[in-house]
Amino acid sequence: MARSGTADLTLHGGHVPPWLLNRMKALSLPMVEAIILEHGKEGFIERMANPFWFQSFGTVIGMDWNSSGVTTTVMNVLKQVINPVSKQLGLYVCGGKGKHSLKTPQELQQVGMKTGLDGNYLAHCSKLSAKVDNTALQDGFQLYIHNFMVSDTGAWTVVQQGMNGKNGKARRYHWHSGKITDFVKEPHTAICGENQGKILNLVHGDAQNTQSAILKIAKENPDKVIKELPHLLVPSHHNIRASDVDFKRLGSILWLAHENETEKFEELLLLKGLGPRTLQSLALVSEVIHGTPSRFSDPARFAFAHGGKDATPFPVPTKVYDDTISTMQTAVENAKIGRSDKMAAIKKLTEMAQQAERNFVPNQNFDDLVQKENEESYKYWGRSVFGYAKPPKAKQLDLFDQPLP
């Protein structure tokens, strides 16, 4: 069995306030639905196995860009919004943090009964991935989060996270069913009912191969294994710096949204009426939905959609967030009944930004951009754990700067 990637993050505490968590859930569901409409449920499963995409998704919905809490929050949000409509989406999210992670095998058994998938096999893969990351490779991180997401066709991904109290870091591990190559020699087709597709079953004769795979991995040097995987290493500083962002990518989106460029394209007529700031957020959301893997090497860039709960890089612009949610919800609902014009317009934002990016020469006014977002935050009902954003105070003249009469 092979991992699909890892991510090293800074350990952060604190909770997501309800006013932000509710918006995260409201935006996440139409984003998941949009990805499924465009790429299928297996496509969404595959994206969840990419540590860079996962971090970008968490950032675009307003979670702290480099925090260990991204893992907990994203998986908690997805479990809450996906499981009530699992039958329609064909996706199921199991597990969680702490004691909830221990319930994963039982939850997967229930998924098996609902879908006809082999719940024993799914539980076996869940236990195996946890065993490898927690025991077979001694890298100093003790698991405390374990989530298992599976489609009704048998594709799955594991997202789990370990803590290292000595260095104040957390490490996230991603696994994907499409990466299983070592211990599956003769996968068979399970009869799972209509539209269930192919799954793998390792419950019976392949148990010895599974054990051999663990031993094989255990003999490898952990550093060697980690270096061979896609590995996201975010800096320890919490504020976002220019070096954390591909400013050519971000700059092309800002130019597109704020220089009236969107008004020149007939394909974007259905987005007319949205202000430049909402278009900026919507373009970043669109890229998370439609972007290719190479587009997510700088997850911090997606913080310029909806900021962060602790005002990093700026308070959450709740009015913009609500406009983005409304636009996405309408686009997805229309697409479900065959009216995909609005969804196509949202996708067009990504295409246009990437076209502009080819010849785009950004300025280096990154600090000015962050300052502008903070100063104008009150206009968009900016909010953080510290309260609502306030208008910047006008600079007053002191007694010695009074103008002459």
mmCIF file of C-alpha atoms in Angstrom:
data_model
loop_
_atom_site.group_PDB
_atom_site.id
_atom_site.type_symbol
_atom_site.label_atom_id
_atom_site.label_comp_id
_atom_site.label_asym_id
_atom_site.label_seq_id
_atom_site.Cartn_x
_atom_site.Cartn_y
_atom_site.Cartn_z
ATOM 1 C CA MET A 1 0.000 0.000 0.000
ATOM 2 C CA ALA A 2 1.320 3.475 -0.808
ATOM 3 C CA ARG A 3 0.532 6.879 0.564
ATOM 4 C CA SER A 4 -0.517 9.601 -1.824
ATOM 5 C CA GLY A 5 1.165 12.406 0.125
ATOM 6 C CA THR A 6 1.895 14.090 3.441
ATOM 7 C CA ALA A 7 1.750 17.579 4.927
ATOM 8 C CA ASP A 8 3.599 19.113 7.893
ATOM 9 C CA LEU A 9 1.625 21.801 9.707
ATOM 10 C CA THR A 10 1.903 24.015 12.767
ATOM 11 C CA LEU A 11 -0.081 22.877 15.805
ATOM 12 C CA HIS A 12 -2.782 25.439 16.553
ATOM 13 C CA GLY A 13 -5.571 25.382 19.107
ATOM 14 C CA GLY A 14 -8.914 27.134 19.201
ATOM 15 C CA HIS A 15 -12.312 26.493 17.675
ATOM 16 C CA VAL A 16 -14.062 27.751 14.574
ATOM 17 C CA PRO A 17 -16.829 30.147 15.680
ATOM 18 C CA PRO A 18 -20.396 29.153 14.683
ATOM 19 C CA TRP A 19 -20.871 32.142 12.361
ATOM 20 C CA LEU A 20 -17.917 30.921 10.268
ATOM 21 C CA LEU A 21 -18.538 27.175 10.600
ATOM 22 C CA ASN A 22 -22.060 27.572 9.220
ATOM 23 C CA ARG A 23 -20.707 29.417 6.196
ATOM 24 C CA MET A 24 -18.020 26.781 5.686
ATOM 25 C CA LYS A 25 -20.717 24.115 5.525
ATOM 26 C CA ALA A 26 -22.923 26.198 3.254
ATOM 27 C CA LEU A 27 -20.077 26.695 0.740
ATOM 28 C CA SER A 28 -18.500 23.247 0.997
ATOM 29 C CA LEU A 29 -21.540 21.285 -0.147
ATOM 30 C CA PRO A 30 -22.051 23.088 -3.487
ATOM 31 C CA MET A 31 -18.293 22.925 -4.077
ATOM 32 C CA VAL A 32 -18.360 19.148 -3.550
ATOM 33 C CA GLU A 33 -21.400 18.861 -5.807
ATOM 34 C CA ALA A 34 -19.753 20.986 -8.482
ATOM 35 C CA ILE A 35 -16.647 18.793 -8.449
ATOM 36 C CA ILE A 36 -18.795 15.663 -8.713
ATOM 37 C CA LEU A 37 -20.744 17.150 -11.635
ATOM 38 C CA GLU A 38 -17.486 18.000 -13.413
ATOM 39 C CA HIS A 39 -15.168 15.141 -12.407
ATOM 40 C CA GLY A 40 -17.327 12.467 -10.786
ATOM 41 C CA LYS A 41 -17.263 11.224 -7.200
ATOM 42 C CA GLU A 42 -14.037 9.343 -7.876
ATOM 43 C CA GLY A 43 -12.536 12.658 -8.994
ATOM 44 C CA PHE A 44 -13.451 14.207 -5.658
ATOM 45 C CA ILE A 45 -11.989 11.233 -3.777
ATOM 46 C CA GLU A 46 -8.756 11.651 -5.739
ATOM 47 C CA ARG A 47 -8.543 15.344 -4.916
ATOM 48 C CA MET A 48 -8.975 14.622 -1.214
ATOM 49 C CA ALA A 49 -5.869 12.433 -1.432
ATOM 50 C CA ASN A 50 -3.746 15.375 -2.642
ATOM 51 C CA PRO A 51 -2.257 17.279 0.346
ATOM 52 C CA PHE A 52 -1.846 20.515 -1.632
ATOM 53 C CA TRP A 53 -5.426 20.499 -2.920
ATOM 54 C CA PHE A 54 -6.736 19.608 0.539
ATOM 55 C CA GLN A 55 -4.896 22.562 2.081
ATOM 56 C CA SER A 56 -6.176 24.886 -0.637
ATOM 57 C CA PHE A 57 -9.756 23.718 -0.091
ATOM 58 C CA GLY A 58 -9.469 24.363 3.639
ATOM 59 C CA THR A 59 -7.976 27.791 3.017
ATOM 60 C CA VAL A 60 -10.581 28.912 0.486
ATOM 61 C CA ILE A 61 -13.408 28.178 2.940
ATOM 62 C CA GLY A 62 -11.762 30.455 5.513
ATOM 63 C CA MET A 63 -9.649 28.205 7.736
ATOM 64 C CA ASP A 64 -6.215 29.350 8.928
ATOM 65 C CA TRP A 65 -3.922 28.667 6.003
ATOM 66 C CA ASN A 66 -1.114 26.788 7.783
ATOM 67 C CA SER A 67 -2.854 25.471 10.886
ATOM 68 C CA SER A 68 -3.160 21.853 11.961
ATOM 69 C CA GLY A 69 -6.827 22.697 12.478
ATOM 70 C CA VAL A 70 -7.357 22.636 8.714
ATOM 71 C CA THR A 71 -7.499 18.835 8.870
ATOM 72 C CA THR A 72 -10.007 18.664 11.714
ATOM 73 C CA THR A 73 -12.195 21.436 10.337
ATOM 74 C CA VAL A 74 -12.337 20.266 6.720
ATOM 75 C CA MET A 75 -13.134 16.671 7.630
ATOM 76 C CA ASN A 76 -15.681 17.726 10.255
ATOM 77 C CA VAL A 77 -17.394 20.068 7.791
ATOM 78 C CA LEU A 78 -17.420 17.474 5.025
ATOM 79 C CA LYS A 79 -18.799 14.782 7.314
ATOM 80 C CA GLN A 80 -21.621 17.073 8.402
ATOM 81 C CA VAL A 81 -22.620 18.159 4.899
ATOM 82 C CA ILE A 82 -21.982 14.943 2.918
ATOM 83 C CA ASN A 83 -23.409 12.221 5.150
ATOM 84 C CA PRO A 84 -27.000 13.568 5.249
ATOM 85 C CA VAL A 85 -27.053 13.343 1.416
ATOM 86 C CA SER A 86 -24.689 10.371 0.987
ATOM 87 C CA LYS A 87 -27.160 8.367 -1.060
ATOM 88 C CA GLN A 88 -27.524 11.167 -3.600
ATOM 89 C CA LEU A 89 -23.804 11.987 -3.758
ATOM 90 C CA GLY A 90 -22.523 8.418 -3.510
ATOM 91 C CA LEU A 91 -19.982 9.504 -0.853
ATOM 92 C CA TYR A 92 -19.592 8.571 2.800
ATOM 93 C CA VAL A 93 -17.298 10.111 5.441
ATOM 94 C CA CYS A 94 -16.326 8.064 8.494
ATOM 95 C CA GLY A 95 -14.124 8.612 11.529
ATOM 96 C CA GLY A 96 -12.939 11.831 13.056
ATOM 97 C CA LYS A 97 -10.816 13.149 15.897
ATOM 98 C CA GLY A 98 -9.970 11.320 19.105
ATOM 99 C CA LYS A 99 -12.655 8.894 20.217
ATOM 100 C CA HIS A 100 -14.565 9.419 16.970
ATOM 101 C CA SER A 101 -11.651 7.888 15.045
ATOM 102 C CA LEU A 102 -12.172 4.619 16.929
ATOM 103 C CA LYS A 103 -15.674 4.336 15.482
ATOM 104 C CA THR A 104 -14.381 4.207 11.902
ATOM 105 C CA PRO A 105 -14.553 0.390 11.443
ATOM 106 C CA GLN A 106 -18.140 0.241 12.711
ATOM 107 C CA GLU A 107 -19.156 3.176 10.499
ATOM 108 C CA LEU A 108 -17.579 1.467 7.483
ATOM 109 C CA GLN A 109 -19.529 -1.696 8.269
ATOM 110 C CA GLN A 110 -22.697 0.400 8.128
ATOM 111 C CA VAL A 111 -21.589 1.873 4.791
ATOM 112 C CA GLY A 112 -21.142 -1.671 3.534
ATOM 113 C CA MET A 113 -24.689 -2.586 4.522
ATOM 114 C CA LYS A 114 -26.082 0.517 2.794
ATOM 115 C CA THR A 115 -24.131 0.151 -0.453
ATOM 116 C CA GLY A 116 -23.310 -3.526 -0.840
ATOM 117 C CA LEU A 117 -19.592 -2.778 -0.556
ATOM 118 C CA ASP A 118 -17.430 -5.105 1.510
ATOM 119 C CA GLY A 119 -17.420 -3.377 4.896
ATOM 120 C CA ASN A 120 -14.841 -5.827 6.238
ATOM 121 C CA TYR A 121 -12.424 -4.884 3.487
ATOM 122 C CA LEU A 122 -12.962 -1.167 4.062
ATOM 123 C CA ALA A 123 -12.441 -1.571 7.810
ATOM 124 C CA HIS A 124 -9.316 -3.603 7.075
ATOM 125 C CA CYS A 125 -7.854 -0.807 4.914
ATOM 126 C CA SER A 126 -8.748 1.740 7.586
ATOM 127 C CA LYS A 127 -6.910 -0.215 10.275
ATOM 128 C CA LEU A 128 -3.955 -0.927 8.001
ATOM 129 C CA SER A 129 -3.381 2.701 7.009
ATOM 130 C CA ALA A 130 -3.541 3.740 10.666
ATOM 131 C CA LYS A 131 -1.193 0.944 11.698
ATOM 132 C CA VAL A 132 1.402 1.869 9.093
ATOM 133 C CA ASP A 133 1.408 5.578 9.940
ATOM 134 C CA ASN A 134 1.279 5.043 13.687
ATOM 135 C CA THR A 135 3.480 1.987 14.140
ATOM 136 C CA ALA A 136 5.275 0.696 11.061
ATOM 137 C CA LEU A 137 6.984 4.063 10.454
ATOM 138 C CA GLN A 138 8.332 5.595 13.612
ATOM 139 C CA ASP A 139 8.502 9.252 12.572
ATOM 140 C CA GLY A 140 7.621 10.814 15.918
ATOM 141 C CA PHE A 141 3.974 11.624 15.156
ATOM 142 C CA GLN A 142 1.181 9.961 17.141
ATOM 143 C CA LEU A 143 -2.137 9.720 15.303
ATOM 144 C CA TYR A 144 -5.120 11.536 16.790
ATOM 145 C CA ILE A 145 -7.265 12.058 13.675
ATOM 146 C CA HIS A 146 -8.395 9.314 11.307
ATOM 147 C CA ASN A 147 -10.973 9.839 8.556
ATOM 148 C CA PHE A 148 -11.989 7.432 5.820
ATOM 149 C CA MET A 149 -13.980 8.711 2.818
ATOM 150 C CA VAL A 150 -15.408 6.163 0.389
ATOM 151 C CA SER A 151 -17.597 6.270 -2.710
ATOM 152 C CA ASP A 152 -20.348 3.771 -3.443
ATOM 153 C CA THR A 153 -18.116 2.424 -6.232
ATOM 154 C CA GLY A 154 -15.410 1.460 -3.749
ATOM 155 C CA ALA A 155 -12.897 4.280 -4.331
ATOM 156 C CA TRP A 156 -11.587 5.647 -1.048
ATOM 157 C CA THR A 157 -9.136 7.974 0.587
ATOM 158 C CA VAL A 158 -7.796 8.160 4.126
ATOM 159 C CA VAL A 159 -6.914 11.492 5.731
ATOM 160 C CA GLN A 160 -5.269 11.149 9.118
ATOM 161 C CA GLN A 161 -3.050 13.316 11.254
ATOM 162 C CA GLY A 162 -0.424 12.777 13.933
ATOM 163 C CA MET A 163 0.931 15.100 16.598
ATOM 164 C CA ASN A 164 4.502 15.681 17.688
ATOM 165 C CA GLY A 165 4.405 17.549 20.975
ATOM 166 C CA LYS A 166 8.166 18.016 21.063
ATOM 167 C CA ASN A 167 8.432 20.198 17.971
ATOM 168 C CA GLY A 168 4.931 21.706 17.960
ATOM 169 C CA LYS A 169 4.121 20.170 14.586
ATOM 170 C CA ALA A 170 1.392 18.003 13.136
ATOM 171 C CA ARG A 171 1.770 15.716 10.140
ATOM 172 C CA ARG A 172 -1.121 14.834 7.874
ATOM 173 C CA TYR A 173 -1.071 11.598 5.882
ATOM 174 C CA HIS A 174 -3.116 10.961 2.746
ATOM 175 C CA TRP A 175 -3.894 7.534 1.293
ATOM 176 C CA HIS A 176 -5.733 6.704 -1.932
ATOM 177 C CA SER A 177 -7.184 3.394 -3.087
ATOM 178 C CA GLY A 178 -5.771 4.018 -6.555
ATOM 179 C CA LYS A 179 -2.250 3.780 -5.074
ATOM 180 C CA ILE A 180 -2.629 0.220 -3.830
ATOM 181 C CA THR A 181 -0.217 -1.888 -5.857
ATOM 182 C CA ASP A 182 1.984 -3.969 -3.558
ATOM 183 C CA PHE A 183 -0.382 -6.402 -1.941
ATOM 184 C CA VAL A 184 -3.260 -6.748 -4.365
ATOM 185 C CA LYS A 185 -2.460 -9.328 -7.015
ATOM 186 C CA GLU A 186 -5.877 -10.587 -8.054
ATOM 187 C CA PRO A 187 -8.586 -8.053 -7.240
ATOM 188 C CA HIS A 188 -12.008 -9.424 -7.982
ATOM 189 C CA THR A 189 -15.277 -7.783 -8.885
ATOM 190 C CA ALA A 190 -17.817 -7.735 -6.099
ATOM 191 C CA ILE A 191 -21.501 -7.972 -6.986
ATOM 192 C CA CYS A 192 -22.749 -4.855 -5.278
ATOM 193 C CA GLY A 193 -25.953 -4.111 -7.105
ATOM 194 C CA GLU A 194 -26.739 -1.542 -9.753
ATOM 195 C CA ASN A 195 -23.983 0.947 -10.600
ATOM 196 C CA GLN A 196 -21.664 -0.236 -7.836
ATOM 197 C CA GLY A 197 -18.650 -0.921 -10.088
ATOM 198 C CA LYS A 198 -15.445 -2.705 -9.093
ATOM 199 C CA ILE A 199 -14.046 -2.954 -5.596
ATOM 200 C CA LEU A 200 -11.132 -4.787 -3.972
ATOM 201 C CA ASN A 201 -11.506 -7.452 -1.273
ATOM 202 C CA LEU A 202 -8.518 -8.237 0.952
ATOM 203 C CA VAL A 203 -10.368 -9.971 3.755
ATOM 204 C CA HIS A 204 -9.537 -13.530 2.742
ATOM 205 C CA GLY A 205 -6.434 -14.941 1.048
ATOM 206 C CA ASP A 206 -4.535 -11.669 0.703
ATOM 207 C CA ALA A 207 -4.008 -11.135 4.441
ATOM 208 C CA GLN A 208 -0.465 -12.497 4.251
ATOM 209 C CA ASN A 209 0.376 -10.112 1.414
ATOM 210 C CA THR A 210 -0.883 -7.258 3.564
ATOM 211 C CA GLN A 211 1.405 -8.256 6.399
ATOM 212 C CA SER A 212 4.324 -8.543 3.992
ATOM 213 C CA ALA A 213 3.592 -5.046 2.712
ATOM 214 C CA ILE A 214 3.788 -3.627 6.249
ATOM 215 C CA LEU A 215 7.118 -5.342 6.847
ATOM 216 C CA LYS A 216 8.439 -4.067 3.542
ATOM 217 C CA ILE A 217 7.518 -0.486 4.369
ATOM 218 C CA ALA A 218 8.831 -0.816 7.915
ATOM 219 C CA LYS A 219 12.276 -1.747 6.584
ATOM 220 C CA GLU A 220 12.491 1.459 4.553
ATOM 221 C CA ASN A 221 14.165 4.522 6.021
ATOM 222 C CA PRO A 222 11.305 6.900 6.973
ATOM 223 C CA ASP A 223 13.126 9.874 5.450
ATOM 224 C CA LYS A 224 13.418 8.016 2.150
ATOM 225 C CA VAL A 225 9.737 7.111 2.129
ATOM 226 C CA ILE A 226 8.663 10.648 2.911
ATOM 227 C CA LYS A 227 10.929 12.179 0.260
ATOM 228 C CA GLU A 228 9.349 9.983 -2.412
ATOM 229 C CA LEU A 229 5.886 11.336 -1.652
ATOM 230 C CA PRO A 230 4.273 14.667 -2.477
ATOM 231 C CA HIS A 231 5.051 16.600 0.708
ATOM 232 C CA LEU A 232 3.575 19.915 1.782
ATOM 233 C CA LEU A 233 5.740 21.774 4.282
ATOM 234 C CA VAL A 234 4.202 25.068 5.353
ATOM 235 C CA PRO A 235 6.279 27.668 7.206
ATOM 236 C CA SER A 236 5.837 28.162 10.934
ATOM 237 C CA HIS A 237 4.998 31.866 10.672
ATOM 238 C CA HIS A 238 1.250 32.442 10.785
ATOM 239 C CA ASN A 239 1.023 35.671 8.830
ATOM 240 C CA ILE A 240 1.023 35.301 5.055
ATOM 241 C CA ARG A 241 4.071 36.738 3.324
ATOM 242 C CA ALA A 242 4.758 37.489 -0.307
ATOM 243 C CA SER A 243 7.071 34.483 -0.446
ATOM 244 C CA ASP A 244 4.133 32.201 0.452
ATOM 245 C CA VAL A 245 2.113 33.185 -2.610
ATOM 246 C CA ASP A 246 2.579 32.834 -6.353
ATOM 247 C CA PHE A 247 1.796 36.477 -7.038
ATOM 248 C CA LYS A 248 1.540 35.952 -10.772
ATOM 249 C CA ARG A 249 -1.366 33.575 -10.217
ATOM 250 C CA LEU A 250 -3.016 35.750 -7.585
ATOM 251 C CA GLY A 251 -2.337 38.948 -9.492
ATOM 252 C CA SER A 252 -4.061 37.708 -12.638
ATOM 253 C CA ILE A 253 -7.196 36.943 -10.607
ATOM 254 C CA LEU A 254 -7.145 40.373 -8.959
ATOM 255 C CA TRP A 255 -6.676 42.028 -12.337
ATOM 256 C CA LEU A 256 -9.505 40.013 -13.856
ATOM 257 C CA ALA A 257 -11.945 40.775 -11.039
ATOM 258 C CA HIS A 258 -11.119 44.413 -10.361
ATOM 259 C CA GLU A 259 -10.276 45.890 -13.765
ATOM 260 C CA ASN A 260 -13.720 45.289 -15.308
ATOM 261 C CA GLU A 261 -12.274 42.553 -17.503
ATOM 262 C CA THR A 262 -15.189 40.228 -16.759
ATOM 263 C CA GLU A 263 -17.611 42.659 -18.404
ATOM 264 C CA LYS A 264 -15.928 42.069 -21.774
ATOM 265 C CA PHE A 265 -16.932 38.422 -22.025
ATOM 266 C CA GLU A 266 -20.367 37.249 -23.106
ATOM 267 C CA GLU A 267 -19.847 33.926 -21.292
ATOM 268 C CA LEU A 268 -19.888 35.786 -17.968
ATOM 269 C CA LEU A 269 -23.223 37.572 -18.449
ATOM 270 C CA LEU A 270 -24.825 35.395 -15.774
ATOM 271 C CA LEU A 271 -22.319 36.716 -13.248
ATOM 272 C CA LYS A 272 -23.178 40.351 -13.909
ATOM 273 C CA GLY A 273 -24.212 42.167 -10.784
ATOM 274 C CA LEU A 274 -21.552 40.587 -8.629
ATOM 275 C CA GLY A 275 -19.076 43.121 -7.313
ATOM 276 C CA PRO A 276 -15.322 42.876 -7.985
ATOM 277 C CA ARG A 277 -14.629 41.603 -4.482
ATOM 278 C CA THR A 278 -17.112 38.739 -4.849
ATOM 279 C CA LEU A 279 -15.685 37.873 -8.267
ATOM 280 C CA GLN A 280 -12.253 37.695 -6.665
ATOM 281 C CA SER A 281 -13.498 35.101 -4.155
ATOM 282 C CA LEU A 282 -15.532 33.237 -6.741
ATOM 283 C CA ALA A 283 -12.525 32.955 -9.069
ATOM 284 C CA LEU A 284 -10.452 31.370 -6.296
ATOM 285 C CA VAL A 285 -13.297 28.988 -5.409
ATOM 286 C CA SER A 286 -13.596 28.129 -9.098
ATOM 287 C CA GLU A 287 -9.922 27.212 -9.269
ATOM 288 C CA VAL A 288 -10.263 24.807 -6.324
ATOM 289 C CA ILE A 289 -13.112 23.136 -8.237
ATOM 290 C CA HIS A 290 -11.553 23.070 -11.693
ATOM 291 C CA GLY A 291 -7.791 23.522 -11.235
ATOM 292 C CA THR A 292 -5.278 20.822 -12.077
ATOM 293 C CA PRO A 293 -2.912 19.450 -9.375
ATOM 294 C CA SER A 294 -0.060 21.756 -10.363
ATOM 295 C CA ARG A 295 -2.172 24.783 -9.428
ATOM 296 C CA PHE A 296 -2.090 24.179 -5.671
ATOM 297 C CA SER A 297 1.584 24.542 -4.800
ATOM 298 C CA ASP A 298 0.816 27.774 -2.874
ATOM 299 C CA PRO A 299 -2.269 27.121 -0.697
ATOM 300 C CA ALA A 300 -1.830 30.474 1.049
ATOM 301 C CA ARG A 301 -3.070 32.200 -2.118
ATOM 302 C CA PHE A 302 -6.581 30.917 -1.462
ATOM 303 C CA ALA A 303 -6.783 32.892 1.776
ATOM 304 C CA PHE A 304 -7.471 35.891 -0.455
ATOM 305 C CA ALA A 305 -10.936 34.498 -1.054
ATOM 306 C CA HIS A 306 -12.377 34.631 2.453
ATOM 307 C CA GLY A 307 -9.582 35.590 4.851
ATOM 308 C CA GLY A 308 -9.311 33.756 8.163
ATOM 309 C CA LYS A 309 -11.076 33.483 11.505
ATOM 310 C CA ASP A 310 -8.155 35.151 13.290
ATOM 311 C CA ALA A 311 -7.960 37.977 10.722
ATOM 312 C CA THR A 312 -5.028 36.411 8.851
ATOM 313 C CA PRO A 313 -4.432 37.806 6.293
ATOM 314 C CA PHE A 314 -7.635 39.791 6.917
ATOM 315 C CA PRO A 315 -11.025 39.323 8.621
ATOM 316 C CA VAL A 316 -13.585 37.096 6.922
ATOM 317 C CA PRO A 317 -15.641 39.292 4.550
ATOM 318 C CA THR A 318 -18.980 37.752 5.535
ATOM 319 C CA LYS A 319 -21.025 39.676 2.959
ATOM 320 C CA VAL A 320 -18.721 38.465 0.171
ATOM 321 C CA TYR A 321 -18.768 34.959 1.639
ATOM 322 C CA ASP A 322 -22.575 34.925 1.614
ATOM 323 C CA ASP A 323 -22.671 36.180 -1.990
ATOM 324 C CA THR A 324 -20.239 33.420 -3.004
ATOM 325 C CA ILE A 325 -22.363 30.795 -1.240
ATOM 326 C CA SER A 326 -25.543 32.040 -2.909
ATOM 327 C CA THR A 327 -23.935 32.071 -6.354
ATOM 328 C CA MET A 328 -22.527 28.562 -5.952
ATOM 329 C CA GLN A 329 -25.754 27.122 -4.575
ATOM 330 C CA THR A 330 -27.788 28.578 -7.437
ATOM 331 C CA ALA A 331 -25.296 27.398 -10.058
ATOM 332 C CA VAL A 332 -25.265 23.834 -8.712
ATOM 333 C CA GLU A 333 -29.039 23.573 -8.355
ATOM 334 C CA ASN A 334 -29.502 24.853 -11.917
ATOM 335 C CA ALA A 335 -26.902 22.407 -13.217
ATOM 336 C CA LYS A 336 -28.780 19.507 -11.634
ATOM 337 C CA ILE A 337 -31.782 20.250 -13.847
ATOM 338 C CA GLY A 338 -29.760 20.746 -16.991
ATOM 339 C CA ARG A 339 -29.262 24.516 -16.803
ATOM 340 C CA SER A 340 -25.484 24.652 -16.545
ATOM 341 C CA ASP A 341 -24.890 28.161 -17.929
ATOM 342 C CA LYS A 342 -24.009 29.671 -14.567
ATOM 343 C CA MET A 343 -21.714 26.782 -13.671
ATOM 344 C CA ALA A 344 -19.994 27.216 -17.030
ATOM 345 C CA ALA A 345 -19.538 30.925 -16.296
ATOM 346 C CA ILE A 346 -17.886 30.118 -12.962
ATOM 347 C CA LYS A 347 -15.560 27.668 -14.689
ATOM 348 C CA LYS A 348 -14.787 30.352 -17.277
ATOM 349 C CA LEU A 349 -13.327 32.530 -14.504
ATOM 350 C CA THR A 350 -10.602 29.941 -13.977
ATOM 351 C CA GLU A 351 -9.883 29.655 -17.689
ATOM 352 C CA MET A 352 -9.686 33.423 -18.148
ATOM 353 C CA ALA A 353 -7.400 33.905 -15.151
ATOM 354 C CA GLN A 354 -5.024 31.241 -16.438
ATOM 355 C CA GLN A 355 -4.998 32.788 -19.902
ATOM 356 C CA ALA A 356 -4.215 36.204 -18.424
ATOM 357 C CA GLU A 357 -1.529 34.670 -16.246
ATOM 358 C CA ARG A 358 0.612 33.638 -19.228
ATOM 359 C CA ASN A 359 1.707 37.176 -20.021
ATOM 360 C CA PHE A 360 0.913 38.774 -16.696
ATOM 361 C CA VAL A 361 3.666 40.774 -15.002
ATOM 362 C CA PRO A 362 2.645 41.365 -11.378
ATOM 363 C CA ASN A 363 3.794 44.250 -9.264
ATOM 364 C CA GLN A 364 5.352 43.519 -5.906
ATOM 365 C CA ASN A 365 2.881 45.461 -3.777
ATOM 366 C CA PHE A 366 1.899 42.460 -1.669
ATOM 367 C CA ASP A 367 1.870 44.363 1.622
ATOM 368 C CA ASP A 368 -0.281 47.062 0.023
ATOM 369 C CA LEU A 369 -2.787 44.395 -1.042
ATOM 370 C CA VAL A 370 -3.041 42.978 2.476
ATOM 371 C CA GLN A 371 -3.378 46.485 3.919
ATOM 372 C CA LYS A 372 -6.118 47.333 1.415
ATOM 373 C CA GLU A 373 -8.074 44.188 2.288
ATOM 374 C CA ASN A 374 -7.857 45.046 5.984
ATOM 375 C CA GLU A 375 -8.786 48.708 5.551
ATOM 376 C CA GLU A 376 -11.798 47.862 3.381
ATOM 377 C CA SER A 377 -12.858 44.863 5.435
ATOM 378 C CA TYR A 378 -15.622 46.785 7.208
ATOM 379 C CA LYS A 379 -17.326 47.391 3.843
ATOM 380 C CA TYR A 380 -17.846 43.644 3.465
ATOM 381 C CA TRP A 381 -18.907 43.039 7.080
ATOM 382 C CA GLY A 382 -15.473 41.697 7.945
ATOM 383 C CA ARG A 383 -15.446 39.518 11.044
ATOM 384 C CA SER A 384 -12.911 37.534 13.034
ATOM 385 C CA VAL A 385 -12.663 35.981 16.485
ATOM 386 C CA PHE A 386 -11.755 39.484 17.654
ATOM 387 C CA GLY A 387 -15.063 40.969 16.511
ATOM 388 C CA TYR A 388 -16.250 42.990 13.526
ATOM 389 C CA ALA A 389 -13.858 45.028 11.426
ATOM 390 C CA LYS A 390 -14.061 48.775 11.903
ATOM 391 C CA PRO A 391 -13.364 51.613 9.463
ATOM 392 C CA PRO A 392 -9.799 52.891 9.678
ATOM 393 C CA LYS A 393 -9.519 55.936 11.870
ATOM 394 C CA ALA A 394 -8.932 59.156 9.994
ATOM 395 C CA LYS A 395 -5.579 60.684 10.786
ATOM 396 C CA GLN A 396 -6.191 63.758 12.911
ATOM 397 C CA LEU A 397 -4.010 66.837 12.994
ATOM 398 C CA ASP A 398 -2.444 67.608 16.337
ATOM 399 C CA LEU A 399 -2.240 71.084 17.837
ATOM 400 C CA PHE A 400 0.935 71.909 15.965
ATOM 401 C CA ASP A 401 -0.400 70.779 12.602
ATOM 402 C CA GLN A 402 -3.475 73.021 12.516
ATOM 403 C CA PRO A 403 -3.844 74.785 9.153
ATOM 404 C CA LEU A 404 -3.485 78.573 9.215
ATOM 405 C CA PRO A 405 -6.741 80.563 9.056
#
